[in-house]
Tab-separated table of C-alpha atoms and ligand atoms in Angstrom:
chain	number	residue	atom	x	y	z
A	1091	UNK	CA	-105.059	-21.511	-20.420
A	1092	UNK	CA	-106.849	-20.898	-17.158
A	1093	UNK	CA	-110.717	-21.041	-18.488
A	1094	UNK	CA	-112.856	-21.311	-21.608
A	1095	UNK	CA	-115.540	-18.903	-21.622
A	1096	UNK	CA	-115.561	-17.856	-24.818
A	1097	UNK	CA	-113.963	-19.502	-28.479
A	1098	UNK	CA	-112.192	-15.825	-28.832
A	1099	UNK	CA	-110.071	-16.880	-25.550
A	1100	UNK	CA	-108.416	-19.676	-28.408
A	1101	UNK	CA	-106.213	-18.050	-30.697
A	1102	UNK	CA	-106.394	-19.708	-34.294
A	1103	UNK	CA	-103.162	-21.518	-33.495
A	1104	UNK	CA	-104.158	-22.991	-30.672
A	1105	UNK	CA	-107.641	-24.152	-32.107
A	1106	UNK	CA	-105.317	-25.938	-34.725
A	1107	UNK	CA	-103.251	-27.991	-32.211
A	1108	UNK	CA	-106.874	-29.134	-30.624
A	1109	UNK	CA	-107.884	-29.786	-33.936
A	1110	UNK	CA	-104.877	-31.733	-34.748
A	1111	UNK	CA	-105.194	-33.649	-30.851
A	1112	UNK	CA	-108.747	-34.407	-31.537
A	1113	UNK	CA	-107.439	-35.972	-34.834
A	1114	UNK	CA	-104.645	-38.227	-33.432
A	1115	UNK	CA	-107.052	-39.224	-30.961
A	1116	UNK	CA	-109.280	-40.615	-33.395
A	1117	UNK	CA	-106.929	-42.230	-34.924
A	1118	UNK	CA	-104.723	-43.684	-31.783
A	1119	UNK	CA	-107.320	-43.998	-29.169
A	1120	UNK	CA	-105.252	-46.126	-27.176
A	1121	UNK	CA	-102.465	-43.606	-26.630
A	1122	UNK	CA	-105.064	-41.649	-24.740
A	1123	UNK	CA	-106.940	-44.007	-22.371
A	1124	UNK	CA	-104.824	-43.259	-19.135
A	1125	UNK	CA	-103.923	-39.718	-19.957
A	1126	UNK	CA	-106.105	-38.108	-17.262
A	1127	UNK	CA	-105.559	-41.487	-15.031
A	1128	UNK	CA	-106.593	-39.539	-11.047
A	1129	UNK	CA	-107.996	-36.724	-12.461
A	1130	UNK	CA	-111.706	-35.599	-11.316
A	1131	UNK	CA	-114.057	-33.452	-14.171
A	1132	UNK	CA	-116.754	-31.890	-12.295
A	1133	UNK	CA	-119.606	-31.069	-15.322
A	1134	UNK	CA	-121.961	-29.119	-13.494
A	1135	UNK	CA	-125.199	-28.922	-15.739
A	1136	UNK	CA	-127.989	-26.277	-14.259
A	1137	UNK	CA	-130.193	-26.640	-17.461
A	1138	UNK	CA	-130.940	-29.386	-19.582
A	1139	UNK	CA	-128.222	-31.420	-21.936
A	1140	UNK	CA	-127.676	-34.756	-23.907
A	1141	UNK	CA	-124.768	-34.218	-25.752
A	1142	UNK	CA	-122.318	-31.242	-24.434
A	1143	UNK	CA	-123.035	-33.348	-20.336
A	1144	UNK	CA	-122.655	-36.891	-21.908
A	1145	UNK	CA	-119.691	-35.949	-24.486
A	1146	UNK	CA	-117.805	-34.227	-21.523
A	1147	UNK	CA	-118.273	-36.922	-19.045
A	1148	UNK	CA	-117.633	-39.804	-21.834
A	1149	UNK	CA	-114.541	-37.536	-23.021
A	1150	UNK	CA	-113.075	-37.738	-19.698
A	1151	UNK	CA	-113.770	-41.594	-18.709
A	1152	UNK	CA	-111.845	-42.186	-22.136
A	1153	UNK	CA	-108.905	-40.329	-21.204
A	1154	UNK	CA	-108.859	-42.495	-17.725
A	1155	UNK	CA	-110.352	-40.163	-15.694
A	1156	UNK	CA	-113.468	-39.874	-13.509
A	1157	UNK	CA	-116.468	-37.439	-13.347
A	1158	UNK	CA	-118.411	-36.034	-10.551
A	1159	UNK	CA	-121.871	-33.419	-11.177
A	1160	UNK	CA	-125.033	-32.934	-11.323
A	1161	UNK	CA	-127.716	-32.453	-13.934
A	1162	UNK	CA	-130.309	-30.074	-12.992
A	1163	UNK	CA	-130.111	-26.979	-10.427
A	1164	UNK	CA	-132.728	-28.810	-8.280
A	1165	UNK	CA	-130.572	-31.481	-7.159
A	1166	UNK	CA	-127.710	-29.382	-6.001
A	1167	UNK	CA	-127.937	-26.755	-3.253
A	1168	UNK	CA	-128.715	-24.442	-5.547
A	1169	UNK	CA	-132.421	-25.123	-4.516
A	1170	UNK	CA	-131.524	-24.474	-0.844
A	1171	UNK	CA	-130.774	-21.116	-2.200
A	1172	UNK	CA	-126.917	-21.145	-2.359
A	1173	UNK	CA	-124.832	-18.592	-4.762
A	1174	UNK	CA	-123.532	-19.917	-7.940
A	1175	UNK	CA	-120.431	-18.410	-6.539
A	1176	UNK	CA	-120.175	-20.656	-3.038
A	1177	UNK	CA	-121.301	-24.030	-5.036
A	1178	UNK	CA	-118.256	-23.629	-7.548
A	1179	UNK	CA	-116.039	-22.544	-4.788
A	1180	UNK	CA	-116.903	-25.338	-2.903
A	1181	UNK	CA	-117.065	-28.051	-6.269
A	1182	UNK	CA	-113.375	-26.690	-7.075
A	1183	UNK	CA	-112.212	-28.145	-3.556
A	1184	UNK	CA	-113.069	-31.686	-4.893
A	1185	UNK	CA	-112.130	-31.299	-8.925
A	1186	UNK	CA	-109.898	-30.730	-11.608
A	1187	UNK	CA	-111.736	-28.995	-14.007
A	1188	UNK	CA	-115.238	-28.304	-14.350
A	1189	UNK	CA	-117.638	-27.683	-17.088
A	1190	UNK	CA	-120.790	-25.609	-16.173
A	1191	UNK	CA	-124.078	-24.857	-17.860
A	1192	UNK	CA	-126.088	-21.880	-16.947
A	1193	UNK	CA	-129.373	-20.495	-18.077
A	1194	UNK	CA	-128.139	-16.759	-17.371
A	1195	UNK	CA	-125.728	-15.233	-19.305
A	1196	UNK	CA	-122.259	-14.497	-17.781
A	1197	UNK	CA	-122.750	-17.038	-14.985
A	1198	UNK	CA	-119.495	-18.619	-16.029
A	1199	UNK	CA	-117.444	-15.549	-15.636
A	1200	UNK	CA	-119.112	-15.489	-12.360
A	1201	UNK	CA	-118.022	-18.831	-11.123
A	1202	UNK	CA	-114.452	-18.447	-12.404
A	1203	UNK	CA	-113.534	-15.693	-10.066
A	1204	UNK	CA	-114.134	-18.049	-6.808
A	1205	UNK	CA	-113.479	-21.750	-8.781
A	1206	UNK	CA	-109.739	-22.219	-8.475
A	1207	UNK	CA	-109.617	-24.860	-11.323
A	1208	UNK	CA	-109.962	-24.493	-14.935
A	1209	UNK	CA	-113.634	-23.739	-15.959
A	1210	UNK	CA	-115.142	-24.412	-19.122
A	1211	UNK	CA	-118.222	-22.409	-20.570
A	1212	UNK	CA	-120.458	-25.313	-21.426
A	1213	UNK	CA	-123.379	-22.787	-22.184
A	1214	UNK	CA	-124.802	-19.973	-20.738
A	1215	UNK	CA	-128.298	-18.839	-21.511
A	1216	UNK	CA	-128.712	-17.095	-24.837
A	1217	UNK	CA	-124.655	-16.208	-25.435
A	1218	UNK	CA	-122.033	-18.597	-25.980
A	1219	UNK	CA	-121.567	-21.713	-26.260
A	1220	UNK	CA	-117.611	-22.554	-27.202
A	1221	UNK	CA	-116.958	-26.136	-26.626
A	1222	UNK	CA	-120.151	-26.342	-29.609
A	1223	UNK	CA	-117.894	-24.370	-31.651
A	1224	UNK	CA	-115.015	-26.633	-31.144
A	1225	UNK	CA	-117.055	-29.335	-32.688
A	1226	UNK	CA	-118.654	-27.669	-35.397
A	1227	UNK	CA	-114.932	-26.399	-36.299
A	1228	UNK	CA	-113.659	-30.089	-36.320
A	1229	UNK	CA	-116.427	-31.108	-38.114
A	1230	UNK	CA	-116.053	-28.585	-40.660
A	1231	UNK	CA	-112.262	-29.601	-40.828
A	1232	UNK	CA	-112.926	-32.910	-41.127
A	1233	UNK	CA	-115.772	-32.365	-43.701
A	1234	UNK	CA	-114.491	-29.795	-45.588
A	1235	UNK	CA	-110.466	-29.554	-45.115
A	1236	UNK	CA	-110.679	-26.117	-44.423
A	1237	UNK	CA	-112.384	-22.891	-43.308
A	1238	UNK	CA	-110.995	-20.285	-45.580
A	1239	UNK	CA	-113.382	-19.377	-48.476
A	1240	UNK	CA	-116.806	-21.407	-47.630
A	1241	UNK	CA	-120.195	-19.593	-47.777
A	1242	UNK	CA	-121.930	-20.356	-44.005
A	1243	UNK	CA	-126.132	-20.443	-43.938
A	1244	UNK	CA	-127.186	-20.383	-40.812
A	1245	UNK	CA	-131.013	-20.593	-39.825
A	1246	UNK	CA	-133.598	-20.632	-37.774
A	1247	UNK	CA	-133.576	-19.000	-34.140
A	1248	UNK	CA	-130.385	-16.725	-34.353
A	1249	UNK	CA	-131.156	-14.645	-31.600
A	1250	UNK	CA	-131.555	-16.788	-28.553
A	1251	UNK	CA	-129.474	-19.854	-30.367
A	1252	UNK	CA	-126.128	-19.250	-28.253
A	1253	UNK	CA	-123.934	-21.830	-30.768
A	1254	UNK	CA	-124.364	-19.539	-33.846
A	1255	UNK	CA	-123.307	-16.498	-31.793
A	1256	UNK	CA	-119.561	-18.519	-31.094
A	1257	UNK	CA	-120.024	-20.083	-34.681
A	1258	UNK	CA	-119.706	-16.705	-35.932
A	1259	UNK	CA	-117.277	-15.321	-33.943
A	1260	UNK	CA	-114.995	-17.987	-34.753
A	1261	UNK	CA	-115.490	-18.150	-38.627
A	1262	UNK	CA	-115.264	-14.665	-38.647
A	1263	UNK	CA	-111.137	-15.130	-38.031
A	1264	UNK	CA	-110.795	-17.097	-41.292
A	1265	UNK	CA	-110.293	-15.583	-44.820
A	1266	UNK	CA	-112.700	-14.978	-47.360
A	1267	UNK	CA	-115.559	-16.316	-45.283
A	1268	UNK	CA	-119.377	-15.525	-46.390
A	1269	UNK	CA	-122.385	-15.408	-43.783
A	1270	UNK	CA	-126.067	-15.896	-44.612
A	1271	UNK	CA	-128.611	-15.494	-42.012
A	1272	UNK	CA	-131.886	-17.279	-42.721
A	1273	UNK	CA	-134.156	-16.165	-39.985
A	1274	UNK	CA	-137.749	-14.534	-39.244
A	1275	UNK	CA	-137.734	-11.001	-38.440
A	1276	UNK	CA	-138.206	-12.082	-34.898
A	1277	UNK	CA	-135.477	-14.075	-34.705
A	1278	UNK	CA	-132.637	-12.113	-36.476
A	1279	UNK	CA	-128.755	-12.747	-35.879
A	1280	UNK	CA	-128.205	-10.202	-32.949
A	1281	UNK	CA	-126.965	-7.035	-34.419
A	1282	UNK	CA	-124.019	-5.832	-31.971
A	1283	UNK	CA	-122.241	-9.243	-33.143
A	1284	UNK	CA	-122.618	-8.236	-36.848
A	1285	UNK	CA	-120.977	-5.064	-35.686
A	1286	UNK	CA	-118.237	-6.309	-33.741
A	1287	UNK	CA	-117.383	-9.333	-35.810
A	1288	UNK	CA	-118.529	-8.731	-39.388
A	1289	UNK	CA	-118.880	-5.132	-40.227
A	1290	UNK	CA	-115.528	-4.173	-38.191
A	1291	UNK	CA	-113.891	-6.580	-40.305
A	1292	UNK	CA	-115.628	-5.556	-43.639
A	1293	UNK	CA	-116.822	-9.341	-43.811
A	1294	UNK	CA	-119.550	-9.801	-46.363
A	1295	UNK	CA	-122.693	-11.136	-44.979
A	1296	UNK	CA	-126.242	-11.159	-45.705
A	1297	UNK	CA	-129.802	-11.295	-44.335
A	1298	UNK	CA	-132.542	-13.385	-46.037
A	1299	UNK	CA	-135.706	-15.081	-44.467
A	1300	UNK	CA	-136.320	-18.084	-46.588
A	1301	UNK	CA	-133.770	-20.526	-47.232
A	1302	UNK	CA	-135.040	-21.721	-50.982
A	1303	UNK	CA	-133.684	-18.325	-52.125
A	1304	UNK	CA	-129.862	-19.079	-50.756
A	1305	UNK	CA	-129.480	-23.552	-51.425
A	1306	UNK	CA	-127.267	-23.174	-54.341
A	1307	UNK	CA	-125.052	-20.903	-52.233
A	1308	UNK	CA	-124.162	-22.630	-49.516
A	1309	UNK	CA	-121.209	-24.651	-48.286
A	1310	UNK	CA	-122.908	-25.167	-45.140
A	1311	UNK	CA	-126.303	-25.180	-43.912
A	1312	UNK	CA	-126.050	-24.780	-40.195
A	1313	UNK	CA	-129.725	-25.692	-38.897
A	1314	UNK	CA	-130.832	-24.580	-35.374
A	1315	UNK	CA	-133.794	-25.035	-32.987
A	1316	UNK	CA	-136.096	-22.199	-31.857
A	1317	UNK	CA	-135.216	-22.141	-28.127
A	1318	UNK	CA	-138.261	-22.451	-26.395
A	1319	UNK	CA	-137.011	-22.304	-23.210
A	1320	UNK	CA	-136.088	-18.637	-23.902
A	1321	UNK	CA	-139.308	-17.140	-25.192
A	1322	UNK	CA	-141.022	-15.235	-22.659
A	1323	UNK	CA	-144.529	-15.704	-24.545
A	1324	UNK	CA	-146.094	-19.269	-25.313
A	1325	UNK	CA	-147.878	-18.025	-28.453
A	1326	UNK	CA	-144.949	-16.246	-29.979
A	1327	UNK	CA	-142.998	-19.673	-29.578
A	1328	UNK	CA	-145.731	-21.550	-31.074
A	1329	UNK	CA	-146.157	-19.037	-33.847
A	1330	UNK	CA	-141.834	-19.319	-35.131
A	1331	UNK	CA	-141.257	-22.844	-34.243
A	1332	UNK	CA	-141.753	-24.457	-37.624
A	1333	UNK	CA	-140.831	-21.393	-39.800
A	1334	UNK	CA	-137.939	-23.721	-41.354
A	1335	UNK	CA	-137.959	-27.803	-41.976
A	1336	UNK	CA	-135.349	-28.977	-43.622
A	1337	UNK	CA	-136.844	-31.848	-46.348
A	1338	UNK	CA	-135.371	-33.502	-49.265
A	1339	UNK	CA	-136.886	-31.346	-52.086
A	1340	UNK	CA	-135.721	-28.078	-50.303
A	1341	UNK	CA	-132.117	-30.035	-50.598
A	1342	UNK	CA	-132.370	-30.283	-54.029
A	1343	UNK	CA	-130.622	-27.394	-55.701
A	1344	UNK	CA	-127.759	-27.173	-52.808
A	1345	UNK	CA	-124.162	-28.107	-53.906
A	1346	UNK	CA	-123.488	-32.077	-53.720
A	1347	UNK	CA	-120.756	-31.434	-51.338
A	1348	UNK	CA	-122.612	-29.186	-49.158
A	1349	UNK	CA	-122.928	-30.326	-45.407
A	1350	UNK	CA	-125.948	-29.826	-43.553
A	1351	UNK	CA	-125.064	-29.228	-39.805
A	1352	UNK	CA	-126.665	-29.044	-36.568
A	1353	UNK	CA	-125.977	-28.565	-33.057
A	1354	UNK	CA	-128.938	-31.316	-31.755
A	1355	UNK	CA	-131.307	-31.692	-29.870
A	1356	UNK	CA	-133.329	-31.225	-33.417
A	1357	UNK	CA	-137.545	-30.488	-32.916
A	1358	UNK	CA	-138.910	-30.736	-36.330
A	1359	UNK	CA	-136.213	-28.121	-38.534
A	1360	UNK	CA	-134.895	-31.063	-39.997
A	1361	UNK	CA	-137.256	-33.932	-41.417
A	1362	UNK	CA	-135.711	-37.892	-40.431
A	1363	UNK	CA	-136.179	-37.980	-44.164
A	1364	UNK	CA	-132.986	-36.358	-44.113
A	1365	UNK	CA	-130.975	-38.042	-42.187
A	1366	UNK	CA	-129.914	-40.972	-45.012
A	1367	UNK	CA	-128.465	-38.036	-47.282
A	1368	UNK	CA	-125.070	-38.175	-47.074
A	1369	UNK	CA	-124.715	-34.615	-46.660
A	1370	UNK	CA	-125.923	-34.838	-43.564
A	1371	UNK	CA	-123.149	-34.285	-41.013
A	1372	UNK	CA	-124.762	-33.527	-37.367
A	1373	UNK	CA	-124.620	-37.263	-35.986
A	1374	UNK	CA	-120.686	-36.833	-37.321
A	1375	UNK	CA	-120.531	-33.822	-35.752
A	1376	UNK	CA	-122.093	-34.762	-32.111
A	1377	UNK	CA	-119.362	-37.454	-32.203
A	1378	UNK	CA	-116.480	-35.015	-33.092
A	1379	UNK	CA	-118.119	-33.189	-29.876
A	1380	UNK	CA	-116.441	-35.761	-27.738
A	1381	UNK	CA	-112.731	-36.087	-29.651
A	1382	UNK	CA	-112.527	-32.368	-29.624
A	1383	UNK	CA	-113.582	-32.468	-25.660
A	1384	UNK	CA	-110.708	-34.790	-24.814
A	1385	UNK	CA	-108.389	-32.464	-26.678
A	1386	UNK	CA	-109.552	-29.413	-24.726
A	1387	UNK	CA	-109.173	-31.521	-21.448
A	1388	UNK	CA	-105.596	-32.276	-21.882
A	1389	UNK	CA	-104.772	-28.618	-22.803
A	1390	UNK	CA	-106.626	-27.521	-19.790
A	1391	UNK	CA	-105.081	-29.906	-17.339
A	1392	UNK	CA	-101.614	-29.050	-19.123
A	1393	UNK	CA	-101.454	-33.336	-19.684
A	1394	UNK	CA	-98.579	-34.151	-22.390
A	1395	UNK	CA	-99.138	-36.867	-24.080
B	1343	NCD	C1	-127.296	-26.567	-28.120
B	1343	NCD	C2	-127.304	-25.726	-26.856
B	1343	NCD	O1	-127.414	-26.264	-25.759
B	1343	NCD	O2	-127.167	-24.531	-27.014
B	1343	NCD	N1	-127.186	-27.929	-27.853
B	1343	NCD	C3	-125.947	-28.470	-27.694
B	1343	NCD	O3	-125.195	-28.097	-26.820
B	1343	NCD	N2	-125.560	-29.413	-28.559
B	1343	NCD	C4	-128.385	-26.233	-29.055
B	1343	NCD	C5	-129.799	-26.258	-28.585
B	1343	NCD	O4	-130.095	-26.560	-27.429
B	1343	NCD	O5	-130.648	-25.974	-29.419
């Protein structure tokens, strides 16, 4: 596989054998730690991260390798004024692989054309965000043993939040899944992907804006942050960003094997108070984020193991 831009490039088989690499990793660290011994990830970040930047650069040093990058636009050339399109070209001279952030949408797809190593969509703007998918899909695996047949919440800002819009797309390929979107009118699951990914497939989903009214429902409450960074109006940001907290009492009619998930960085949609319940996955799942990174590494780099 040349590049990751989307989850859809990953056919369900092969997001199985990453699964099942990710899971012998776990378990055999060791048999990893000089897999990628000489070879150079570049993880070129042009808007903020903590975990997809860290995971990537922590998945590589595991697997014996070494990491080169930067961490925000203004300490690359990009503030001289150079393409996206020359700083990749140029980045792919020195690297194996890179992973790239990107507050516009697309910018990946841009890069790839001039790269000449593998590139990985580590986020662009409002769209996708794949690698996040990978380790919600582990964690759901490893949470759940399975994706067929669960019943998916997922609230909060669904139009700008780019994980939900891969989430979807990938539980969408599984049978007898069941969507619930818990959002404000405002924020609303973008409709073309309902189209293309739900109603195309005559997938049953619903739309609902308070998440009392769904609990018992769910096999998975996937929380997300309003993304601030994406609102072109201060007051309208101010106005949505605490439509949902997450607190024990709202937890209270939800199944006892439910799992509460969420991509981090959290604001306030989920209350610390939470955190001790056991249902509460998204620590698990920012640490899966790194397993299922080292997995994705060795398929890119075509490393057998
Ligand atoms: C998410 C992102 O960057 O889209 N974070 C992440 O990669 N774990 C979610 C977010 O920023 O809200």
């Amino acid at each position: 596989m040349k590049n990751l831009m989307n989850i859809t490039d990953l056919t369900l088989e092969e997001i199985d054998a990453l699964i099942a690499t990710a899971e012998d990793i776990i378990a055999n660290p060791e048999k990893y730690q000089d897999s990628c011994k000489h070879k150079l990830l570049a993880a070129l970040f042009f808007e903020p991260s903590t975990r997809t930047r860290l995971s990537f650069e922590a998945a590589m040093h595991r697997l014996g390798g070494s990491v080169i990058g930067f961490s925000e636009a203004g300490s690359s050339s990009t503030a001289k004024g150079e393409s996206l399109s020359d700083t990749v070209q140029t980045v792919g001279c020195y690297a194996d692989i890179i992973a790239m952030r990107h507050p516009k949408e697309g910018a990946p797809v841009v890069a790839a054309r001039r790269a000449g190593v593998p590139i990985i969509n580590a986020g662009d703007g409002a769209h996708n965000h794949p690698t996040q998918t990978l380790t919600d899909l582990l964690t759901i695996w490893r949470e759940k043993h399975t994706f067929n047949g669960l019943t998916i919440g997922l609230c909060g800002d669904l139009k700008f939040g780019r994980t939900v819009h891969s989430l979807v797309a990938a539980m969408a390929r599984y049978t007898g899944v069941k969507f619930v979107f818990i959002a404000p009118e405002e924020l609303k699951f973008p409709h073309y992907i309902i189209e293309d990914e739900l109603e195309s497939r005559g997938i049953e989903y619903k739309e609902v804006t308070t998440m009392e009214e769904v609990m018992p429902e769910l096999d998975v409450l996937y929380m997300t942050r309003v993304q601030k960074e994406r609102f072109f109006n201060e007051a309208d940001y101010i106005r949505l960003k605490d439509t949902y907290i997450l607190t024990p009492d709202k937890l209270e009619p939800a199944k006892k094997d439910m799992i509460i998930m969420h991509p981090l960085p959290r604001v306030n949609e989920i209350s610390v108070t939470v955190d001790d319940d056991p249902r509460a996955a998204y620590f698990r799942q920012a640490k899966n984020g790194m397993y299922i990174r080292m997995a994705l590494i060795l398929k890119m780099l075509e490393v057998e193991v």
